[in-house]
Coordinates of C-alpha atoms in Angstrom, one line a residue:
M1384 CA 102.1 125.6 96.3
A1385 CA 98.7 125.4 97.8
K1386 CA 96.3 128.4 97.4
K1387 CA 94.1 129.6 100.2
K1388 CA 90.9 130.0 98.8
Q1389 CA 88.3 133.0 99.2
S1390 CA 86.1 132.3 102.1
E1391 CA 84.0 134.2 104.5
P1392 CA 85.4 136.4 107.2
A1393 CA 86.3 134.3 110.3
S1394 CA 83.6 135.9 112.4
Q1395 CA 81.0 134.3 110.7
A1396 CA 82.3 130.6 110.6
K1397 CA 79.8 128.3 112.1
V1398 CA 81.7 125.5 113.8
G1399 CA 80.4 122.3 114.7
V1400 CA 81.5 120.3 117.3
Y1401 CA 81.3 116.4 117.6
V1402 CA 82.3 114.5 120.6
C1403 CA 82.9 110.9 120.5
Y1404 CA 81.9 108.2 123.1
C1405 CA 84.1 105.6 121.5
G1406 CA 82.3 102.7 122.9
G1407 CA 83.4 103.5 126.5
N1408 CA 87.4 104.2 125.6
I1409 CA 86.6 107.8 126.2
S1410 CA 83.2 107.9 127.8
D1411 CA 84.5 105.7 130.7
A1412 CA 86.7 108.5 132.2
V1413 CA 85.2 111.5 130.4
D1414 CA 81.7 113.1 130.7
V1415 CA 81.3 113.3 127.0
E1416 CA 77.9 115.4 127.5
K1417 CA 79.5 117.8 129.8
V1418 CA 82.2 118.3 127.3
C1419 CA 79.5 119.2 124.8
A1420 CA 77.8 121.7 127.0
Q1421 CA 80.8 123.9 127.6
A1422 CA 81.8 123.5 124.2
R1423 CA 78.2 125.3 122.8
R1424 CA 79.8 128.4 125.0
V1425 CA 83.0 128.7 123.2
P1426 CA 82.7 131.7 120.3
G1427 CA 82.1 130.5 117.1
V1428 CA 80.6 127.1 117.9
V1429 CA 76.8 126.8 116.8
V1430 CA 76.3 122.9 117.0
A1431 CA 77.8 120.5 119.7
R1432 CA 76.8 116.9 119.6
S1433 CA 78.1 113.5 120.4
N1434 CA 77.8 109.4 119.4
M1435 CA 79.1 106.6 120.6
F1436 CA 80.9 106.0 117.5
M1437 CA 81.6 109.2 115.3
C1438 CA 83.8 107.2 112.7
S1439 CA 80.7 105.1 112.0
D1440 CA 78.0 105.5 109.1
P1441 CA 75.3 107.1 111.8
G1442 CA 78.6 109.6 113.0
Q1443 CA 79.7 110.7 109.6
E1444 CA 76.0 111.3 108.6
M1445 CA 75.6 113.6 111.5
I1446 CA 78.5 115.8 110.3
I1447 CA 77.5 115.6 106.4
E1448 CA 73.7 116.6 107.4
D1449 CA 75.0 119.2 109.4
L1450 CA 77.2 120.6 106.5
K1451 CA 74.6 120.3 104.0
S1452 CA 72.1 121.9 105.6
G1453 CA 74.2 124.9 106.2
R1454 CA 74.2 124.5 109.8
V1455 CA 77.9 124.7 110.0
D1456 CA 80.7 125.0 107.8
H1457 CA 83.8 124.2 110.2
V1458 CA 84.0 120.9 112.0
V1459 CA 85.7 119.5 115.2
V1460 CA 85.8 116.0 115.8
A1461 CA 86.9 115.2 119.3
S1462 CA 88.0 111.3 119.4
C1463 CA 90.7 109.3 118.9
S1464 CA 94.3 109.5 117.5
P1465 CA 94.2 111.6 114.5
S1466 CA 96.3 108.9 112.6
L1467 CA 93.6 106.6 112.8
H1468 CA 90.7 108.8 111.5
E1469 CA 91.6 112.0 110.4
T1470 CA 91.4 110.8 106.9
T1471 CA 88.2 109.5 107.6
F1472 CA 86.5 112.5 108.6
R1473 CA 88.1 115.0 106.2
Q1474 CA 86.6 112.4 103.4
A1475 CA 83.2 112.7 105.2
L1476 CA 83.8 116.7 104.6
I1477 CA 84.2 116.0 101.3
R1478 CA 81.1 114.0 100.3
A1479 CA 79.2 116.9 102.0
G1480 CA 80.8 119.1 99.2
A1481 CA 82.7 120.8 102.1
N1482 CA 86.5 121.8 102.0
P1483 CA 88.4 119.0 103.7
Y1484 CA 91.0 121.5 105.1
V1485 CA 88.1 123.2 107.7
Y1486 CA 88.7 120.5 109.7
E1487 CA 90.5 120.1 113.0
H1488 CA 90.9 117.1 115.1
A1489 CA 90.8 116.9 119.0
N1490 CA 92.4 113.7 120.5
L1491 CA 90.3 112.7 123.8
R1492 CA 91.8 109.1 123.9
E1493 CA 95.4 108.8 124.0
Q1494 CA 95.7 112.6 125.3
V1495 CA 93.1 112.7 127.9
S1496 CA 90.7 109.2 128.6
W1497 CA 93.9 107.3 128.5
V1498 CA 95.9 109.3 131.2
H1499 CA 93.7 110.7 133.2
H1500 CA 90.4 109.9 135.6
G1501 CA 87.8 112.0 137.1
D1502 CA 87.2 115.8 137.1
E1503 CA 90.6 116.2 135.5
A1504 CA 89.8 114.1 132.6
T1505 CA 86.9 115.7 131.8
E1506 CA 88.3 119.4 132.4
K1507 CA 91.1 118.9 129.9
A1508 CA 88.8 117.6 127.3
A1509 CA 87.2 120.6 127.4
R1510 CA 90.0 123.0 127.1
L1511 CA 91.2 120.5 124.2
V1512 CA 87.8 121.1 122.2
A1513 CA 87.7 124.5 122.9
A1514 CA 91.5 125.3 121.8
A1515 CA 90.4 123.0 118.7
A1516 CA 87.3 125.1 118.0
A1517 CA 89.1 128.4 118.5
K1518 CA 91.3 127.3 115.5
A1519 CA 88.7 125.6 113.4
E1520 CA 87.2 128.8 113.3
K1521 CA 90.1 130.7 111.7
L1522 CA 90.9 127.7 109.4
T1523 CA 90.3 128.9 105.7
P1524 CA 89.8 126.3 102.7
L1525 CA 92.9 125.2 100.9
D1526 CA 94.0 123.6 97.6
P1527 CA 95.3 120.0 97.7
I1528 CA 98.9 119.3 95.8
R1529 CA 97.8 117.4 92.6
V1530 CA 100.9 115.4 91.2
D1531 CA 100.5 113.5 87.5
V1532 CA 100.5 109.8 87.8
Q1533 CA 102.5 107.5 85.3
R1534 CA 100.2 104.8 84.0
R1535 CA 102.5 102.1 85.1
A1536 CA 102.6 99.8 87.8
V1537 CA 105.9 97.7 89.2
V1538 CA 105.3 94.5 91.0
I1539 CA 108.2 93.1 92.8
G1540 CA 108.1 89.4 93.4
G1541 CA 106.9 86.5 91.4
G1542 CA 105.0 84.4 93.8
A1543 CA 101.2 83.9 93.9
A1544 CA 100.9 87.5 95.4
G1545 CA 102.8 89.2 92.6
L1546 CA 101.4 87.1 90.0
K1547 CA 97.6 87.9 91.4
S1548 CA 98.8 91.7 91.7
A1549 CA 100.0 92.1 88.2
L1550 CA 97.3 90.3 86.5
E1551 CA 94.6 91.9 88.3
L1552 CA 96.3 95.2 87.2
A1553 CA 96.9 94.7 83.7
E1554 CA 93.0 93.2 83.5
R1555 CA 92.2 97.0 84.2
G1556 CA 94.3 98.3 81.1
L1557 CA 97.1 99.3 83.0
E1558 CA 100.6 98.3 82.1
V1559 CA 102.7 96.5 84.5
T1560 CA 106.3 95.3 85.2
L1561 CA 107.0 92.4 87.0
I1562 CA 110.3 91.9 89.2
E1563 CA 111.7 88.5 90.4
K1564 CA 115.1 87.6 92.1
S1565 CA 115.0 84.0 90.8
P1566 CA 114.8 82.9 87.5
F1567 CA 111.2 81.3 88.3
L1568 CA 107.6 82.5 88.9
G1569 CA 105.5 80.8 91.5
G1570 CA 107.1 81.4 94.9
Q1571 CA 106.7 79.4 98.1
V1572 CA 103.5 78.0 96.2
A1573 CA 105.5 76.0 93.6
Q1574 CA 107.3 74.3 96.8
L1575 CA 104.2 72.5 97.5
E1576 CA 102.0 69.7 96.1
R1577 CA 98.7 70.2 97.4
L1578 CA 97.4 73.1 99.6
A1579 CA 95.1 72.7 102.6
P1580 CA 92.5 72.3 103.4
W1581 CA 90.8 71.4 100.3
G1582 CA 93.7 69.7 98.8
E1583 CA 93.8 71.8 95.5
S1584 CA 96.9 71.3 93.3
A1585 CA 99.8 73.8 93.4
A1586 CA 100.6 73.0 90.2
D1587 CA 97.6 73.7 88.8
I1588 CA 97.2 77.3 90.6
V1589 CA 100.7 78.6 89.8
S1590 CA 100.2 77.2 86.2
T1591 CA 97.4 79.1 85.7
L1592 CA 98.6 82.6 87.6
A1593 CA 101.7 82.5 86.0
G1594 CA 100.8 81.3 82.3
A1595 CA 98.1 84.5 82.5
V1596 CA 101.2 86.7 83.3
I1597 CA 103.4 85.5 80.7
R1598 CA 100.8 85.6 78.1
H1599 CA 99.6 89.0 79.1
Q1600 CA 100.9 92.0 76.2
A1601 CA 100.5 94.5 79.3
I1602 CA 103.0 92.8 81.9
T1603 CA 106.5 92.9 81.1
V1604 CA 108.3 90.0 83.1
Y1605 CA 111.9 90.2 84.4
T1606 CA 113.3 87.4 86.6
C1607 CA 117.0 87.4 87.8
A1608 CA 116.3 90.9 88.9
Q1609 CA 117.0 93.0 92.0
V1610 CA 116.3 96.5 92.9
E1611 CA 119.4 98.5 92.8
G1612 CA 118.3 102.0 93.2
F1613 CA 115.0 103.7 94.0
A1614 CA 114.0 107.4 94.2
G1615 CA 110.9 109.5 93.5
Y1616 CA 107.3 109.8 95.1
I1617 CA 104.0 108.5 94.3
G1618 CA 103.0 108.8 90.8
N1619 CA 106.9 109.4 89.9
F1620 CA 108.8 106.7 91.1
K1621 CA 112.0 105.7 89.2
L1622 CA 113.7 102.6 90.0
T1623 CA 117.0 100.9 88.8
I1624 CA 116.8 97.2 88.4
M1625 CA 120.1 94.9 88.1
R1626 CA 119.5 91.2 86.1
Q1627 CA 122.4 88.9 86.8
P1628 CA 122.5 85.2 86.6
P1629 CA 121.6 83.6 90.2
A1630 CA 123.7 82.0 92.1
G1631 CA 123.4 79.7 95.2
A1632 CA 122.6 75.9 96.2
A1633 CA 118.8 76.3 96.2
Y1634 CA 119.0 77.7 92.7
A1635 CA 121.5 75.1 91.6
D1636 CA 119.2 72.7 92.3
R1637 CA 116.2 74.2 91.2
L1638 CA 117.8 74.5 87.6
E1639 CA 119.3 70.7 87.7
R1640 CA 115.6 69.6 88.1
L1641 CA 114.3 72.0 85.7
S1642 CA 117.0 70.2 83.2
Q1643 CA 116.0 66.8 84.5
A1644 CA 112.5 67.5 83.8
A1645 CA 113.6 68.8 80.3
A1646 CA 110.6 71.6 80.4
S1647 CA 110.4 74.1 77.9
L1648 CA 110.0 78.1 78.9
G1649 CA 107.0 78.8 80.5
E1650 CA 106.1 75.1 81.8
Y1651 CA 105.4 74.3 85.2
V1652 CA 107.9 72.0 86.8
P1653 CA 107.2 70.7 90.4
F1654 CA 109.0 72.0 93.4
V1655 CA 110.7 74.4 90.7
G1656 CA 108.1 77.0 89.3
V1657 CA 108.0 78.6 85.8
M1658 CA 110.7 79.6 84.0
P1659 CA 109.1 82.2 81.8
A1660 CA 112.6 83.7 80.0
A1661 CA 116.0 82.6 79.4
I1662 CA 118.8 83.3 82.1
P1663 CA 120.6 86.5 81.2
E1664 CA 124.3 85.5 80.5
G1665 CA 125.7 88.7 82.2
R1666 CA 124.6 91.8 84.4
E1667 CA 121.8 94.1 82.6
E1668 CA 120.8 97.3 84.0
V1669 CA 117.1 98.6 83.3
D1670 CA 115.6 101.9 84.3
L1671 CA 111.9 101.9 85.1
D1672 CA 109.3 104.4 85.6
A1673 CA 105.8 103.9 88.0
G1674 CA 103.3 105.5 89.3
V1675 CA 102.9 102.8 92.3
I1676 CA 105.0 99.8 93.4
V1677 CA 103.5 96.9 94.8
L1678 CA 105.8 94.6 97.2
A1679 CA 105.0 91.1 97.1
T1680 CA 108.4 89.9 98.6
G1681 CA 107.1 87.0 100.5
F1682 CA 108.1 84.9 103.5
Q1683 CA 110.8 81.7 103.7
P1684 CA 110.1 78.9 105.9
Y1685 CA 111.9 79.1 109.2
Q1686 CA 115.5 77.2 109.3
P1687 CA 115.7 75.6 112.6
R1688 CA 119.2 75.4 114.1
T1689 CA 121.8 72.5 114.3
G1690 CA 120.1 70.3 117.1
E1691 CA 116.9 72.1 117.4
Y1692 CA 114.6 69.0 117.6
G1693 CA 117.5 66.9 116.6
Y1694 CA 117.4 68.7 113.1
R1695 CA 120.8 68.0 111.1
E1696 CA 122.1 65.9 114.1
F1697 CA 119.7 62.8 112.8
P1698 CA 119.0 62.0 109.0
E1699 CA 115.4 61.2 110.0
V1700 CA 114.8 64.7 111.2
V1701 CA 112.9 67.1 108.3
T1702 CA 110.9 70.1 108.2
L1703 CA 107.7 69.9 106.9
P1704 CA 108.7 71.6 103.4
E1705 CA 111.5 69.1 102.7
F1706 CA 108.6 66.0 103.9
I1707 CA 106.1 67.2 101.3
R1708 CA 108.9 67.0 98.7
L1709 CA 110.1 63.8 99.8
A1710 CA 106.5 62.5 100.1
A1711 CA 105.6 63.5 96.4
E1712 CA 108.4 61.4 95.1
A1713 CA 107.7 58.9 97.3
T1714 CA 106.2 55.3 95.5
T1715 CA 102.7 54.4 96.4
E1716 CA 102.8 50.9 96.3
G1717 CA 102.0 49.1 99.7
D1718 CA 100.0 50.6 102.3
T1719 CA 103.4 51.7 104.0
L1720 CA 105.1 55.1 103.4
V1721 CA 108.6 54.4 102.1
L1722 CA 111.2 56.9 101.3
H1723 CA 114.5 56.6 99.7
G1724 CA 113.8 53.0 99.5
R1725 CA 113.3 52.8 103.9
P1726 CA 109.7 51.8 105.4
I1727 CA 108.3 54.9 107.5
K1728 CA 106.0 52.6 110.0
S1729 CA 106.0 55.3 112.3
L1730 CA 106.0 59.3 112.1
A1731 CA 106.2 62.3 114.6
M1732 CA 104.9 65.4 113.7
I1733 CA 106.0 68.6 116.1
H1734 CA 104.1 71.8 115.9
C1735 CA 105.3 75.5 116.5
V1736 CA 108.9 74.8 115.6
G1737 CA 110.0 78.5 114.9
S1738 CA 106.7 80.5 115.9
R1739 CA 105.0 81.6 119.6
Q1740 CA 108.9 81.8 120.8
I1741 CA 108.7 83.1 124.2
P1742 CA 111.9 85.1 125.5
G1743 CA 113.6 83.4 128.5
I1744 CA 112.7 79.8 127.5
H1745 CA 113.9 79.6 123.6
E1746 CA 116.8 80.3 122.3
E1747 CA 117.4 83.4 120.0
N1748 CA 118.5 82.7 116.3
E1749 CA 121.6 83.7 114.9
G1750 CA 120.3 87.1 114.1
G1751 CA 119.6 87.6 117.9
Y1752 CA 115.3 87.4 117.5
L1753 CA 112.7 85.0 118.4
N1754 CA 109.3 84.5 116.6
E1755 CA 107.1 85.5 119.0
Y1756 CA 104.2 85.6 116.5
C1757 CA 102.0 82.6 115.4
S1758 CA 102.5 81.5 111.9
R1759 CA 98.9 80.8 111.9
T1760 CA 99.4 78.6 108.2
C1761 CA 101.5 75.5 110.0
C1762 CA 98.7 73.4 111.7
S1763 CA 96.4 73.3 109.2
A1764 CA 99.5 72.7 106.6
T1765 CA 100.1 69.8 109.4
L1766 CA 96.7 68.2 109.7
H1767 CA 96.5 68.2 106.3
A1768 CA 99.7 66.0 105.6
A1769 CA 98.9 64.0 108.3
N1770 CA 95.8 63.2 107.0
L1771 CA 97.2 62.4 103.7
I1772 CA 99.6 60.0 104.8
R1773 CA 97.1 58.1 107.0
E1774 CA 94.6 57.7 104.3
T1775 CA 97.2 56.8 101.5
Y1776 CA 99.4 54.6 103.7
P1777 CA 97.1 53.4 106.3
A1778 CA 100.2 50.9 108.0
T1779 CA 102.2 54.2 108.7
R1780 CA 101.3 55.5 112.0
V1781 CA 101.4 59.4 112.5
F1782 CA 101.9 60.9 115.8
D1783 CA 101.1 64.2 116.3
F1784 CA 103.1 66.2 119.4
Y1785 CA 101.5 70.1 119.7
R1786 CA 101.3 73.2 122.0
D1787 CA 97.9 74.6 120.7
I1788 CA 96.0 73.8 117.4
R1789 CA 95.1 76.9 115.4
T1790 CA 92.7 75.9 112.3
Y1791 CA 90.8 79.1 111.8
G1792 CA 89.7 79.5 108.4
R1793 CA 86.8 77.9 106.5
G1794 CA 86.9 73.9 106.2
Q1795 CA 90.1 74.1 108.3
E1796 CA 88.8 72.4 111.3
E1797 CA 87.5 69.6 109.7
L1798 CA 91.0 68.8 109.2
Y1799 CA 91.3 68.2 112.8
T1800 CA 88.3 65.9 113.2
R1801 CA 89.3 64.1 109.9
A1802 CA 92.7 63.5 111.7
A1803 CA 91.1 61.9 114.8
Q1804 CA 88.9 59.6 112.7
N1805 CA 92.1 58.5 110.6
R1806 CA 93.2 57.7 114.3
V1807 CA 96.1 60.4 114.1
V1808 CA 97.3 60.1 117.7
F1809 CA 97.9 63.5 119.6
F1810 CA 99.8 64.3 122.4
R1811 CA 100.0 67.5 123.8
F1812 CA 103.0 69.6 125.7
E1813 CA 103.5 73.1 127.4
A1814 CA 106.1 75.9 126.2
G1815 CA 109.2 75.0 127.9
E1816 CA 108.6 71.6 128.1
E1817 CA 108.9 70.9 124.3
P1818 CA 109.6 66.9 123.1
E1819 CA 113.3 66.0 123.0
I1820 CA 114.4 63.8 120.0
I1821 CA 117.1 61.1 120.9
K1822 CA 118.5 58.5 119.4
N1823 CA 117.2 54.5 120.0
P1824 CA 120.4 53.2 122.3
G1825 CA 119.3 49.7 121.1
P1826 CA 120.3 47.8 117.8
K1827 CA 116.8 47.0 117.0
G1828 CA 113.4 49.0 116.5
Q1829 CA 113.0 52.6 115.4
P1830 CA 115.7 55.1 114.9
L1831 CA 115.0 57.7 117.0
R1832 CA 112.5 58.3 120.3
V1833 CA 110.2 61.5 120.9
K1834 CA 110.1 62.0 124.6
V1835 CA 107.6 64.3 126.2
K1836 CA 105.5 65.3 128.9
D1837 CA 101.9 65.0 128.1
V1838 CA 99.3 67.4 129.3
L1839 CA 96.6 65.2 127.9
T1840 CA 97.5 62.2 130.3
F1841 CA 98.1 64.8 133.2
G1842 CA 101.8 65.0 133.0
E1843 CA 102.9 61.5 132.1
E1844 CA 106.2 61.3 130.4
L1845 CA 106.2 59.0 127.6
E1846 CA 108.5 57.7 124.7
V1847 CA 107.3 57.4 121.3
P1848 CA 109.7 55.5 119.2
V1849 CA 109.2 56.8 115.4
D1850 CA 111.1 56.5 112.0
L1851 CA 110.8 60.0 110.9
V1852 CA 110.1 63.5 112.7
V1853 CA 108.6 66.0 110.7
L1854 CA 109.1 69.8 112.3
A1855 CA 106.0 71.9 111.3
V1856 CA 108.2 75.4 110.5
G1857 CA 106.4 78.9 110.9
Q1858 CA 106.7 81.6 108.1
E1859 CA 109.5 84.4 108.2
P1860 CA 109.6 87.3 106.2
A1861 CA 112.0 87.3 103.3
N1862 CA 115.2 89.4 103.5
V1863 CA 114.3 92.4 102.0
A1864 CA 116.6 95.0 104.2
D1865 CA 117.9 96.2 100.8
L1866 CA 114.7 97.3 100.0
V1867 CA 113.1 99.0 103.3
E1868 CA 116.3 100.8 103.7
K1869 CA 116.1 102.4 99.9
M1870 CA 112.2 102.7 100.3
K1871 CA 112.1 104.0 104.0
I1872 CA 109.6 101.1 104.5
P1873 CA 108.5 100.6 108.7
V1874 CA 108.9 97.4 109.2
G1875 CA 106.9 95.9 112.7
A1876 CA 108.5 94.0 115.6
D1877 CA 108.1 90.5 113.9
R1878 CA 110.4 91.7 111.0
F1879 CA 107.2 91.8 108.5
L1880 CA 106.9 94.7 106.6
Q1881 CA 104.2 97.2 108.2
E1882 CA 101.0 98.6 107.2
V1883 CA 99.2 102.3 108.1
H1884 CA 96.2 100.2 110.0
P1885 CA 95.2 96.8 109.7
K1886 CA 91.7 97.4 109.1
L1887 CA 91.5 101.0 107.8
R1888 CA 94.6 100.9 105.3
P1889 CA 95.3 97.5 105.4
V1890 CA 97.5 97.1 102.6
E1891 CA 99.2 100.5 102.1
V1892 CA 102.7 101.8 104.0
A1893 CA 103.3 104.8 105.3
V1894 CA 105.3 105.8 102.3
A1895 CA 102.2 107.0 99.6
G1896 CA 102.1 104.7 96.6
I1897 CA 104.1 101.7 97.9
M1898 CA 101.2 98.6 98.8
L1899 CA 102.0 95.5 100.2
A1900 CA 100.7 92.2 99.0
G1901 CA 100.5 88.8 100.6
T1902 CA 103.0 87.0 103.2
C1903 CA 105.4 90.0 103.0
Q1904 CA 103.3 91.9 106.0
A1905 CA 102.1 89.0 108.0
P1906 CA 101.9 85.0 107.6
F1907 CA 98.7 84.0 105.2
D1908 CA 97.6 80.9 103.5
V1909 CA 97.2 80.9 99.8
G1910 CA 93.9 82.2 99.7
E1911 CA 94.6 84.8 101.9
T1912 CA 97.4 86.0 100.2
C1913 CA 95.8 86.1 96.8
A1914 CA 92.8 88.4 98.4
A1915 CA 95.3 90.6 99.7
A1916 CA 96.9 90.6 96.3
G1917 CA 93.7 91.5 95.0
A1918 CA 93.3 94.4 97.5
A1919 CA 96.6 96.0 96.9
A1920 CA 95.8 95.5 93.2
V1921 CA 92.7 97.8 93.7
K1922 CA 94.1 100.6 95.5
A1923 CA 96.8 100.8 93.0
A1924 CA 94.5 100.9 90.4
A1925 CA 92.2 103.6 92.0
I1926 CA 95.5 106.0 91.8
L1927 CA 96.8 105.1 88.3
T1928 CA 93.5 105.0 86.3
R1929 CA 92.7 108.3 87.9
G1930 CA 95.7 110.1 86.2
Y1931 CA 96.9 112.2 89.4
V1932 CA 97.0 112.0 92.8
E1933 CA 95.9 114.8 95.5
L1934 CA 98.1 115.3 98.1
D1935 CA 97.6 117.3 101.6
P1936 CA 99.3 120.8 101.6
F1937 CA 100.8 120.6 104.7
V1938 CA 104.3 121.6 103.3
A1939 CA 107.2 123.9 103.7
E1940 CA 107.0 127.3 101.5
V1941 CA 110.0 129.2 100.6
D1942 CA 110.2 133.3 101.0
L1943 CA 112.5 133.7 98.2
S1944 CA 113.0 137.8 98.9
K1945 CA 114.5 136.3 102.3
C1946 CA 116.1 133.1 101.4
K1947 CA 120.2 133.8 101.5
G1948 CA 121.0 130.1 100.2
T1949 CA 122.9 128.6 103.3
G1950 CA 121.7 125.4 102.7
A1951 CA 121.0 124.8 106.7
C1952 CA 117.7 123.7 105.6
V1953 CA 118.5 121.0 103.2
A1954 CA 121.1 119.4 105.5
A1955 CA 118.4 119.0 108.4
C1956 CA 115.8 117.8 106.1
L1957 CA 114.6 114.4 107.0
R1958 CA 113.3 113.6 103.5
E1959 CA 116.0 112.8 100.9
G1960 CA 115.0 114.8 97.4
A1961 CA 112.1 117.3 99.5
L1962 CA 114.5 120.3 99.4
E1963 CA 117.3 121.2 97.2
M1964 CA 119.3 124.2 96.5
V1965 CA 118.7 125.9 92.5
E1966 CA 119.6 128.7 91.1
K1967 CA 117.1 131.3 90.6
E1968 CA 118.3 134.9 89.5
G1969 CA 121.6 134.4 89.6
R1970 CA 121.7 133.0 93.0
Q1971 CA 121.6 129.9 94.8
V1972 CA 117.7 129.2 96.7
A1973 CA 116.0 126.8 98.5
Q1974 CA 113.1 125.1 96.8
V1975 CA 110.8 122.4 98.0
N1976 CA 109.3 119.5 96.3
P1977 CA 105.9 119.1 97.8
A1978 CA 105.2 116.0 96.8
L1979 CA 107.9 114.8 98.9
C1980 CA 108.0 117.2 101.6
L1981 CA 106.8 116.0 105.2
G1982 CA 105.9 119.3 106.6
C1983 CA 107.6 118.4 110.1
G1984 CA 109.2 122.0 110.5
A1985 CA 112.8 120.6 110.5
C1986 CA 114.0 123.0 108.1
V1987 CA 112.2 125.9 110.1
A1988 CA 113.9 125.3 112.8
V1989 CA 117.5 125.8 111.5
C1990 CA 116.8 128.6 108.7
P1991 CA 118.6 131.9 110.0
E1992 CA 116.3 134.1 108.5

């Protein structure tokens, strides 16, 4: 357990109080300077200062300077929620050479300024600061809990994010095990031909990444593998993976394409990926130990319901991923796109299919949920495809139906400009008045018509005859419910895996030692995915290369002289493995695993002693 360090008597503690304006979030309701003035009258407080943003570099330097000069030796920061910045200020104490546990946090935003106003807010803020200062005066330095770390990472997912993370970790001299549930590496990127906005070859990207991973001596790749068992904690995770031959029509189709290509192991096949090893003949169980885990489980394209924009009702309605594959296999002779022997003289593309769905307007999926988020990448992918069609097949007309267009990244706004120059015709519709796909009632002309009330022409109702309708489907998180349950990973309202904080800890989850990489946490394009994967690898490598990790010492402690071994604490414990009954001196007593203990106090509440 953590041991208290020797310190001066509490009466000699010199407490510094630092109150944050929070850019108006606090100061709009709280008189910050009045709170500082009252804090100076609290016994033990020797300094009370304010700053517009205490979490900024100047704010932290103010604290560090006072600590280094010896002016203060205990610290109170009164700002926003401790879940956001308690770690930030503890790190500031460490940089000043002080113990991080002689620090106390007062929440003046969520507990004061966001719920009170006027004199009441200022008075409550002053009381909270006074209480925090009184507590800080009595704090004694603590030693963190040190846990040894196994120098191995497990990366789950063999798409672009998983490959990038594995390679980055291996290049830092660390052992890596990559787990992929399918027989192929490449993920969703392998299902593309070229990437928006610059038109890079998906084959080149997957081949480069997968080839480097397969050849690297520090990386072990297990395909056709899924996690069956999970236990442990940061530095000492234990996983059991099960390898078995894949099943399902999707895998059968990709295996058939692989067979037709007559490709050898390690060779890239378009719309398949790279098969690094032969498929296992039967079930095989493998046990793995790891210091950290990187989740790169990716996404899946939204699958429209039967009848949604005519999908599965009309063979001429396809999704954008399906169209990309069809177009890649089309013959390039002539100036008209030809698919399966049928000329496509006019083509409609519809945005926001499976994204930005509105309760009460759009129909829920079979699972009873709506995708209310924007998938971000669909607009650029759609415009990129439209430009390719217009520039390769100038006799094929392209009609673009959109609610809004989001081309947010570098070089992506140019896709819209280029589409206009390529004479792509745009129609804008409002939410709830989406285009309707109907069959052409006559024997001549295009097989389908797109009915729309066009906002750009002040609500004029139009019918556009087309040979093909392409649905720009959004991104949905891959189904990893089994991993979420086993690892106790938080999931957001959008069903993507949730990071601790999008700015402060963007690739970490609440479970220490588990990182997120790529589209398992949000819709990203390939560039953003690789950047996020690199960030996850850096965070993981920082833990592994150090060889140990230090954890906060706020954990339960068992008084063995009083423990009667009832086991009530184990039954009440919220974290599996944090408490267990062991035999000591011929009797059963409770034992705490400090690396797993949440410090919640549930065990204390039920202990009869």
